[in-house]
CSV table of C-alpha atoms in Angstrom, one decimal:
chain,number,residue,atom,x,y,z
A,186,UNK,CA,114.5,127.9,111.3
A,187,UNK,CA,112.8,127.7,108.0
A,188,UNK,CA,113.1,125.1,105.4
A,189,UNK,CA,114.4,127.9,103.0
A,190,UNK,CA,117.1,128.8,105.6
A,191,UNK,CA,118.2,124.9,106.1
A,192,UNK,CA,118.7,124.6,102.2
A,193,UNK,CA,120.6,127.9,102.7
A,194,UNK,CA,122.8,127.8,105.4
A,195,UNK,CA,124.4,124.7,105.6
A,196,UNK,CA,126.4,125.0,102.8
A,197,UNK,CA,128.8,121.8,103.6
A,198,UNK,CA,125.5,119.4,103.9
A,199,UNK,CA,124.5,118.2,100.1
A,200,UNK,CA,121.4,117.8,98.9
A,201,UNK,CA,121.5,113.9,98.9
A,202,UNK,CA,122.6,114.5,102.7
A,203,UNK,CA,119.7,116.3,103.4
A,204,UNK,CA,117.5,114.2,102.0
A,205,UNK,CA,119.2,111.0,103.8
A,206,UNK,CA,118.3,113.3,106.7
A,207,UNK,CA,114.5,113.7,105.4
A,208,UNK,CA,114.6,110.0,105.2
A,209,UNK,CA,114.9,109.0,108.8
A,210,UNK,CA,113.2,111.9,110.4
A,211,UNK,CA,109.9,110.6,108.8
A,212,UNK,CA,110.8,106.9,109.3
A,213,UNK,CA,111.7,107.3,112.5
A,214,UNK,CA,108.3,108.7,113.1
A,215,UNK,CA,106.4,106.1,110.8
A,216,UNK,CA,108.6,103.5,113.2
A,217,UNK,CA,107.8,105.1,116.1
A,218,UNK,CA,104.1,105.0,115.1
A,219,UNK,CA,104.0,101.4,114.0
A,220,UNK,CA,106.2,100.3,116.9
A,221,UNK,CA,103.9,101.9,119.4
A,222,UNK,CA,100.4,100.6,118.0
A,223,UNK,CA,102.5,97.0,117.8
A,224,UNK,CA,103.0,96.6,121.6
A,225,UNK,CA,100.5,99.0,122.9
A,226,UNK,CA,97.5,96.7,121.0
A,227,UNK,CA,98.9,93.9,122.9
A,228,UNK,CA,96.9,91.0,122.8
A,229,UNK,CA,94.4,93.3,120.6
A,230,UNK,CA,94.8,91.7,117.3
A,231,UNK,CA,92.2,94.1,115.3
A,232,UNK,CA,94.1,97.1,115.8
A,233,UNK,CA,95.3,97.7,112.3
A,234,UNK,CA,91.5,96.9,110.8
A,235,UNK,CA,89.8,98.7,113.2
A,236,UNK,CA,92.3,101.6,112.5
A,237,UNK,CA,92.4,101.2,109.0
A,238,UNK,CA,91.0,104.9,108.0
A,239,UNK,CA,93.3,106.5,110.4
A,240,UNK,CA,96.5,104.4,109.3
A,241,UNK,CA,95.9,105.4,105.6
A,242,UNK,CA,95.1,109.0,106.4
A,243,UNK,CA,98.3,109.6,108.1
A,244,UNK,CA,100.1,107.4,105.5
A,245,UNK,CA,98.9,110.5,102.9
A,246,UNK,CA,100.2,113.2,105.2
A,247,UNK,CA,103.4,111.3,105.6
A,248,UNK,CA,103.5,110.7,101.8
A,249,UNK,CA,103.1,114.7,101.0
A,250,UNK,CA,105.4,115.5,103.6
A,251,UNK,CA,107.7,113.3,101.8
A,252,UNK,CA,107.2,114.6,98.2
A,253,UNK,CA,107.0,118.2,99.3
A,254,UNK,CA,110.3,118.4,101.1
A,255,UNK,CA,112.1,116.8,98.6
A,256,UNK,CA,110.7,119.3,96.1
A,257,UNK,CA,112.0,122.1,98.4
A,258,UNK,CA,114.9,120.5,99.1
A,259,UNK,CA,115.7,120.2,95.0
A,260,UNK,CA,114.6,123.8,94.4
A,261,UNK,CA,115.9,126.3,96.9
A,262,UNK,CA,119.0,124.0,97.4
A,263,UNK,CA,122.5,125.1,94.5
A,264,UNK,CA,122.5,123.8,91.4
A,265,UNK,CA,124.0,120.5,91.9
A,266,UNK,CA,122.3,116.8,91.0
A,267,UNK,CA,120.8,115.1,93.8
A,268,UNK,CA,123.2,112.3,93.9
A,269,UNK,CA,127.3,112.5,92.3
A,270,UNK,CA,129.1,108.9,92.6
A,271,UNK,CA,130.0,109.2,96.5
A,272,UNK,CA,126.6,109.6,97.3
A,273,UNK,CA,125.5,106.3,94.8
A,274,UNK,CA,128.3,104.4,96.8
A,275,UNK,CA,127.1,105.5,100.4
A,276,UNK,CA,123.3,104.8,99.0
A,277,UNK,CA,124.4,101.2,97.9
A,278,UNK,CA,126.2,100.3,100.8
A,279,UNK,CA,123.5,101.8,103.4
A,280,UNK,CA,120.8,99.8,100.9
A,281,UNK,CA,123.0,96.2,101.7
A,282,UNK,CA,122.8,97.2,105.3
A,283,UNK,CA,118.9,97.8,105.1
A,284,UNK,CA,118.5,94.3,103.3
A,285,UNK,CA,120.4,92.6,106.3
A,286,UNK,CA,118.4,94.1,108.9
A,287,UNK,CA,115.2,93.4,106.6
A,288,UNK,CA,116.5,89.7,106.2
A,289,UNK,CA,117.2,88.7,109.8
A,290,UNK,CA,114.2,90.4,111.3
A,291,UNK,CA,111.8,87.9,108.5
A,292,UNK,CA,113.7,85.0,109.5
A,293,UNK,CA,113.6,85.8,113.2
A,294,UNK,CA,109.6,86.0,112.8
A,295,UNK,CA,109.7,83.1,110.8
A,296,UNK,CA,111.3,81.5,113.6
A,297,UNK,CA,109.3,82.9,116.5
A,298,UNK,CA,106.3,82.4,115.0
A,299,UNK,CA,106.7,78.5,116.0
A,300,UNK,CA,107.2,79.8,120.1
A,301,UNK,CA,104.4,77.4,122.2
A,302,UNK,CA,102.4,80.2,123.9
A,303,UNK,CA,102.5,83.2,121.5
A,304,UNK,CA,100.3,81.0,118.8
A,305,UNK,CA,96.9,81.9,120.5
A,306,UNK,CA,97.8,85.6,120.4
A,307,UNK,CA,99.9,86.2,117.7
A,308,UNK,CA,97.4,86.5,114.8
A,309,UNK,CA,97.6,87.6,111.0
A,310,UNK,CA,96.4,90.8,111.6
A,311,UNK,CA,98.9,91.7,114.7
A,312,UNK,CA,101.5,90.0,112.6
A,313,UNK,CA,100.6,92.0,109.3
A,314,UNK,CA,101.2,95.1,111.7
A,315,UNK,CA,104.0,93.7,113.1
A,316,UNK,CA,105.9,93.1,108.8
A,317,UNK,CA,105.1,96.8,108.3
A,318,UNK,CA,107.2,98.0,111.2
A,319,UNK,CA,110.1,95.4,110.5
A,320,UNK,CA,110.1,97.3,107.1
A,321,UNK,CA,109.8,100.6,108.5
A,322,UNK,CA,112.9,99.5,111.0
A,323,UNK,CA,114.9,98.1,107.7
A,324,UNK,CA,114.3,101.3,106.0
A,325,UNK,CA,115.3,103.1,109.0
A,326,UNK,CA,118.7,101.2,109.5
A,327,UNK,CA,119.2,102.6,105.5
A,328,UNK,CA,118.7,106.0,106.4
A,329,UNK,CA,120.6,105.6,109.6
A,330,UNK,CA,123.7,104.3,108.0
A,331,UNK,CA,123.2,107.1,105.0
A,332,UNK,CA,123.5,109.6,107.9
A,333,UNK,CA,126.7,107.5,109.5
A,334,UNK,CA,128.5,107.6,106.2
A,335,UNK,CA,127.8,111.4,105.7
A,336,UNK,CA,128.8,112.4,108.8
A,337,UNK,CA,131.9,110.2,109.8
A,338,UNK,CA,133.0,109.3,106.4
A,339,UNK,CA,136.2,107.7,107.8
B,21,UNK,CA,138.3,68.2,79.3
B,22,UNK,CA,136.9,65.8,81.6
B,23,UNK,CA,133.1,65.8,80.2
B,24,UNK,CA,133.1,65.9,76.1
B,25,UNK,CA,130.3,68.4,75.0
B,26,UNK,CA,128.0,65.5,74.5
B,27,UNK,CA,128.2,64.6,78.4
B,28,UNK,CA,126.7,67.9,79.3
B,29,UNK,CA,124.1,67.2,77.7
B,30,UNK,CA,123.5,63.7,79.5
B,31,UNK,CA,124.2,65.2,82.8
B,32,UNK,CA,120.9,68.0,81.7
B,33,UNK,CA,118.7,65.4,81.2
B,34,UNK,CA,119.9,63.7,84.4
B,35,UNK,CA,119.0,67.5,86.1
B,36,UNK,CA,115.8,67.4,83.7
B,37,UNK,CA,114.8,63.7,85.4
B,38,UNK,CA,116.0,65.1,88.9
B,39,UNK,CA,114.3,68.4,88.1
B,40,UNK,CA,110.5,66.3,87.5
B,41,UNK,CA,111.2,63.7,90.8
B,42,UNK,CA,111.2,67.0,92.9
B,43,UNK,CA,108.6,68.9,91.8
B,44,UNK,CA,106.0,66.5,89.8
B,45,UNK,CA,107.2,62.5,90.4
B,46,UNK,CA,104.8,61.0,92.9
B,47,UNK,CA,106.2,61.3,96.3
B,48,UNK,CA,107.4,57.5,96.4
B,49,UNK,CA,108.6,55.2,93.7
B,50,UNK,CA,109.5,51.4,94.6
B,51,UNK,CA,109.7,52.3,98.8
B,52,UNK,CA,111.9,55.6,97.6
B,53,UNK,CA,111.3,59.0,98.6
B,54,UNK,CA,111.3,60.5,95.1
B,55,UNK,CA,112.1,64.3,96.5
B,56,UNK,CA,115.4,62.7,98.1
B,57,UNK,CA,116.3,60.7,95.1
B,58,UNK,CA,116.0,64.1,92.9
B,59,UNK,CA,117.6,66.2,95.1
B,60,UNK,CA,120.6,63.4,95.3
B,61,UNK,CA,120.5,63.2,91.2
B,62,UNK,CA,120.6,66.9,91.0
B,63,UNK,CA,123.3,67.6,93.2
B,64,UNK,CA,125.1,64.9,91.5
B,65,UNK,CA,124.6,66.3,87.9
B,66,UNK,CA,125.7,69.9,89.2
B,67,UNK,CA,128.7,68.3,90.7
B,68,UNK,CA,130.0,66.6,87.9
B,69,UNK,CA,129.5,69.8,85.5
B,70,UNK,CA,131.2,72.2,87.9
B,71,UNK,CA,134.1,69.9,88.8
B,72,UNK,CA,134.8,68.9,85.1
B,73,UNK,CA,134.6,73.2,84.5
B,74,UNK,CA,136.9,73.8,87.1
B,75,UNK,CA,139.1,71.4,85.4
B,76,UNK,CA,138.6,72.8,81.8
B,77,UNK,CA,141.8,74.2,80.4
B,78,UNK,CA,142.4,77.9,80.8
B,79,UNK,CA,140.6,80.0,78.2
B,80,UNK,CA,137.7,77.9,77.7
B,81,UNK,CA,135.5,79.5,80.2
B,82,UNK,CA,138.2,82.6,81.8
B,83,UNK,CA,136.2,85.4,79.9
B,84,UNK,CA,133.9,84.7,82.8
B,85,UNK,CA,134.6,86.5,86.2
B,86,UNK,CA,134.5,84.3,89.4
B,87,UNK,CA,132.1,86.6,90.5
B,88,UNK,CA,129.9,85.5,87.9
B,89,UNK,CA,129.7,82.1,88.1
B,90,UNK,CA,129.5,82.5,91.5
B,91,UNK,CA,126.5,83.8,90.6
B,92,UNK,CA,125.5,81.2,88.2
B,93,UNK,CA,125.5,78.5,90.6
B,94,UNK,CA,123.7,80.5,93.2
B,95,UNK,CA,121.1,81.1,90.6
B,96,UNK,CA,121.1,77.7,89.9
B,97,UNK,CA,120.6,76.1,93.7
B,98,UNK,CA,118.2,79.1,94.3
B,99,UNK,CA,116.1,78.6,91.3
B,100,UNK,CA,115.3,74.4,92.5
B,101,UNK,CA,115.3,75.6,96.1
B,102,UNK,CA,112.6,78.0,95.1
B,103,UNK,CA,110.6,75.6,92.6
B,104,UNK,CA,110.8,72.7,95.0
B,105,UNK,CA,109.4,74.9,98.0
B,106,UNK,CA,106.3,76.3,96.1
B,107,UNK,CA,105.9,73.1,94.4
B,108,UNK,CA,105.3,71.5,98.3
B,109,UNK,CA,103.8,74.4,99.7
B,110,UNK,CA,100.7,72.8,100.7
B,111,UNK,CA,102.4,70.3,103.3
B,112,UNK,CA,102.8,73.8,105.5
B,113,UNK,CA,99.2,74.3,105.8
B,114,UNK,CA,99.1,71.9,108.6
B,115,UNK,CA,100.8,70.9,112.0
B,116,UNK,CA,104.2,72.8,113.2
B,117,UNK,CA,107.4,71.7,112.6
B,118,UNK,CA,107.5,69.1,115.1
B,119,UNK,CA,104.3,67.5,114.0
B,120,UNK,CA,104.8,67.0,110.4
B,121,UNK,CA,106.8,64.6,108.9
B,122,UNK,CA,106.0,66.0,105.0
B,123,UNK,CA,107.4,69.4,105.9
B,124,UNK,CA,110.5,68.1,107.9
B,125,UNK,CA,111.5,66.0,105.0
B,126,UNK,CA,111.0,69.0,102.5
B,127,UNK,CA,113.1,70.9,105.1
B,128,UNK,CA,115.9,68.0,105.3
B,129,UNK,CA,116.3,68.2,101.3
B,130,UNK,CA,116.1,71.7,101.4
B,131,UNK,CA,119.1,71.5,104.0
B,132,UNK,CA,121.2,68.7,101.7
B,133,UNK,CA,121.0,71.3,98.9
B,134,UNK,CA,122.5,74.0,100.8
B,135,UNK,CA,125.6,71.6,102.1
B,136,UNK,CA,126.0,70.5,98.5
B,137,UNK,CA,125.5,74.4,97.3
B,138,UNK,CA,128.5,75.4,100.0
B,139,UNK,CA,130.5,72.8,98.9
B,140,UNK,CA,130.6,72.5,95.3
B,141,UNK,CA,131.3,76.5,95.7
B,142,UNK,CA,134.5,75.6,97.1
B,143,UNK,CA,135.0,73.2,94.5
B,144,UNK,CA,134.8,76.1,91.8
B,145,UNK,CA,136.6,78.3,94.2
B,146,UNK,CA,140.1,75.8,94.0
B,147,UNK,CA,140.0,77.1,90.5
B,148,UNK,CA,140.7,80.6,90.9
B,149,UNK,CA,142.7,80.2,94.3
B,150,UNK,CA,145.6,82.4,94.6
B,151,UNK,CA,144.0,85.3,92.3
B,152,UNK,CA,141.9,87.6,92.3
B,153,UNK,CA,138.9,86.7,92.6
B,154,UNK,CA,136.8,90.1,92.7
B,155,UNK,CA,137.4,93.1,91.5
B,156,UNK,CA,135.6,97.1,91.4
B,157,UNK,CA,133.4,96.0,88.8
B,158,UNK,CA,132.2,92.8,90.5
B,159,UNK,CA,131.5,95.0,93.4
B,160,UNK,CA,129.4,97.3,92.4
B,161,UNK,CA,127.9,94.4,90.4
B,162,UNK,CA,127.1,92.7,92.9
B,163,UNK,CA,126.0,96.0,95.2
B,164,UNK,CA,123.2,96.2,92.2
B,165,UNK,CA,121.9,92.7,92.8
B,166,UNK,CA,121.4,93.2,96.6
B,167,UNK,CA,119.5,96.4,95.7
B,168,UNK,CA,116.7,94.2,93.1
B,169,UNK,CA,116.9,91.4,96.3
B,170,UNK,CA,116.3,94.4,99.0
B,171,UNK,CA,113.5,95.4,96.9
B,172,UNK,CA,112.3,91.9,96.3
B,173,UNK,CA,111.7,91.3,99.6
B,174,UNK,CA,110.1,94.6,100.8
B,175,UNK,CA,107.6,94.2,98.1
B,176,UNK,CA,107.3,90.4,99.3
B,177,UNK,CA,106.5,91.8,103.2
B,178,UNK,CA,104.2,94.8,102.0
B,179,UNK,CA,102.0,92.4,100.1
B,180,UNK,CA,101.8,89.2,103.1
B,181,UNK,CA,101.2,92.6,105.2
B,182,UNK,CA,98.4,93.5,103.5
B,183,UNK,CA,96.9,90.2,102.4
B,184,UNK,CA,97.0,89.2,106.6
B,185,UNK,CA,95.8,93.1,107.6
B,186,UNK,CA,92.9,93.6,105.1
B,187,UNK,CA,91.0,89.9,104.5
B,188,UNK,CA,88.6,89.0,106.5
B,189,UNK,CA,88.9,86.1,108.5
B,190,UNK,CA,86.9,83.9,107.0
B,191,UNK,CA,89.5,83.8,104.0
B,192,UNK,CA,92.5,83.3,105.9
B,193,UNK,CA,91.7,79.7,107.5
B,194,UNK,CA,95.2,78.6,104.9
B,195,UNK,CA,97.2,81.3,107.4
B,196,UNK,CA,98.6,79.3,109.7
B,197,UNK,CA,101.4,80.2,112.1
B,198,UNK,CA,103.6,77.2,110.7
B,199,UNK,CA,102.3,78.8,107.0
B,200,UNK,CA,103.1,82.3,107.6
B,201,UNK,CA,106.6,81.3,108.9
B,202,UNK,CA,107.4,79.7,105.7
B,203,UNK,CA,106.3,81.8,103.9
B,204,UNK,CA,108.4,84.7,105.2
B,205,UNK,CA,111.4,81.9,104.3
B,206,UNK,CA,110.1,82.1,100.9
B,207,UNK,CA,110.3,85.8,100.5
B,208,UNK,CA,113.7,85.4,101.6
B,209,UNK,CA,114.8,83.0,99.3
B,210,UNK,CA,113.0,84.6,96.7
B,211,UNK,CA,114.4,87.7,97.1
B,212,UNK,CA,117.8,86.1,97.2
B,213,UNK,CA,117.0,84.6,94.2
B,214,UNK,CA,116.4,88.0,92.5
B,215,UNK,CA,119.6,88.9,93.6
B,216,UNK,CA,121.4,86.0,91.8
B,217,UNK,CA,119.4,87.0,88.5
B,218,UNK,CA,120.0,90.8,88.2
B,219,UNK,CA,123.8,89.9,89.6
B,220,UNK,CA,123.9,87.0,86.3
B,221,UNK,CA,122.1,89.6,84.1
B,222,UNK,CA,124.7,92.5,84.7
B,223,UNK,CA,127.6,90.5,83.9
B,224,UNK,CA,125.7,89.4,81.1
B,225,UNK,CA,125.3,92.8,79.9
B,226,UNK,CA,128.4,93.9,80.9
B,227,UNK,CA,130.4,91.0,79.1
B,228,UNK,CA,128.9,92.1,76.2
């Protein structure tokens, strides 16, 4: 199915829906990615340095992805704003969830940080990688709840 | 009223005096821990103030919404929590947190702020008992605030991301576990208080 048809057939799905949708297909992804070069560079702490090119090249293409399919999704979708006042209460509530999940991960890796035995492993660099994908997981838990909301408002 | 309009006054110097024993008063006085004695002034100071508000007659101070001073006195513990953790930052660079008696005392008055944060809320909270004490407007007021904190704090763990990712080791000797760990507190309190000042700035605006 092509993008065009998506914005055309599912009439019932508005555009901030669709873009909640956008939203946590690419951060699952960018999760995924981060959550995998976390654990699989186990003890490897240079990972992210070493990678540093590639990282940033597939940040762009993420990036693009992004900007393109919300430009699609503004133009071939009806003429409606991208966000009426259900959708800003949905996105504030789902944005309190994301902060909650952001705020306990930081103070559970403030906290584990002090574990005897991970010290001579976990370094900055492994734990720099490991911030990005906490944030990627925060803004995942936001999209996640957008998508809860839409779909079973109840 | 309990405090005459001249007392308030007093009871900011007292905060003032407090305020400069925390952050620049030399870290004993006369056998003293100076941080303690501050932290015990301050808390003091902020309970006399609020309890002689909550006891002001009705009127004086009811054009402001629970919600809002609420706010107020979280921005106010947040604001000395913050300044009295930066201003002892230093004492992190070194040991753990069973090995260093500087950081566990920073950590103890950090903890007495909190108990006397929770509990002079309830003291402004016997005011408004039995009414409403939040409405739509708060709400979405309130909704707004943790939106500047949730953004606060992303920015806060993008930028100790990248500042741990892309040095080079020679310039991160200052990173230690112990370091890093507080720091992450730091964002957290910083982000929270961001939260307290866009929540104290929209009822500002609001109000007007």
């Amino acid at each position: 199915m092509s993008a065009g048809s998506f914005a055309d057939e599912s009439g019932a799905m508005s555009k901030a829906e669709k873009l909640a949708w956008l939203h946590f297909g690419l951060l699952l992804i960018a999760a995924g990615y981060m959550g995998w070069l976390w654990w699989s560079s186990w003890p490897d702490t240079e990972v992210l340095r070493r990678n540093a090119n590639l990282f940033g090249q597939w940040l762009n293409w993420l990036v693009i992805v992004a900007i393109a399919s919300v430009w699609l999704i503004k133009l071939r979708g009806p003429k409606e704003p991208l966000a009426d006042e259900r959708d800003r209460a949905i996105n504030g509530e789902a944005r309190t969830n994301g902060f909650a999940a952001l705020a306990i991960m930081v103070y559970l890796m403030a906290v584990l940080v002090h574990v005897d035995g991970w010290q001579a492993q976990v370094t900055p660099p492994w734990m720099s990688l490991a911030m990005m994908s906490m944030l990627a997981l925060a803004l995942l838990v936001d999209a996640g709840c957008r998508i809860v909301r839409y779909r079973w408002p109840g | 009223m309990i405090v005459p309009r001249w007392g308030f006054v007093g009871l900011l110097a007292v905060a003032g005096l407090a305020l400069w024993l925390l952050v620049a008063g030399p870290s004993k006085l006369l056998g003293i821990d100076t941080g303690h004695a501050g932290m015990v002034l301050l808390v003091n100071a902020a309970w006399i103030a609020l309890y002689a508000i909550s006891r002001m007659p009705r009127g004086e101070v009811d054009q402001i919404s629970p919600g809002e001073w609420k706010a107020w006195v979280g921005l106010g513990f947040m604001l000395v929590a913050v300044i009295y953790f930066v201003s002892n930052l230093q004492v992190f660079g070194d040991g753990g947190p069973w090995n260093n008696p500087d950081a566990n005392r920073i950590g103890r008055n950090l903890v007495l702020l909190l108990i006397a944060w929770t509990v002079l809320s309830s003291v402004l909270k016997s005011r408004w008992q039995g009414e409403v004490e939040e409405d739509e407007r708060d709400r979405q007021i309130v909704k707004h605030g943790r939106e500047w904190g949730y953004g606060a704090i992303s920015v806060h763990v993008i930028g100790l991301a990248l500042l741990l990712g892309f040095s080079p080791a020679n310039r991160l000797e200052w990173a230690s576990h112990f370091m890093i760990g507080n720091l992450l507190i730091l964002g957290l309190m910083v982000a929270y208080l961001v939260e307290y000042v866009a929540v104290v700035l929209l009822h500002w605006r609001d109000r007007r």
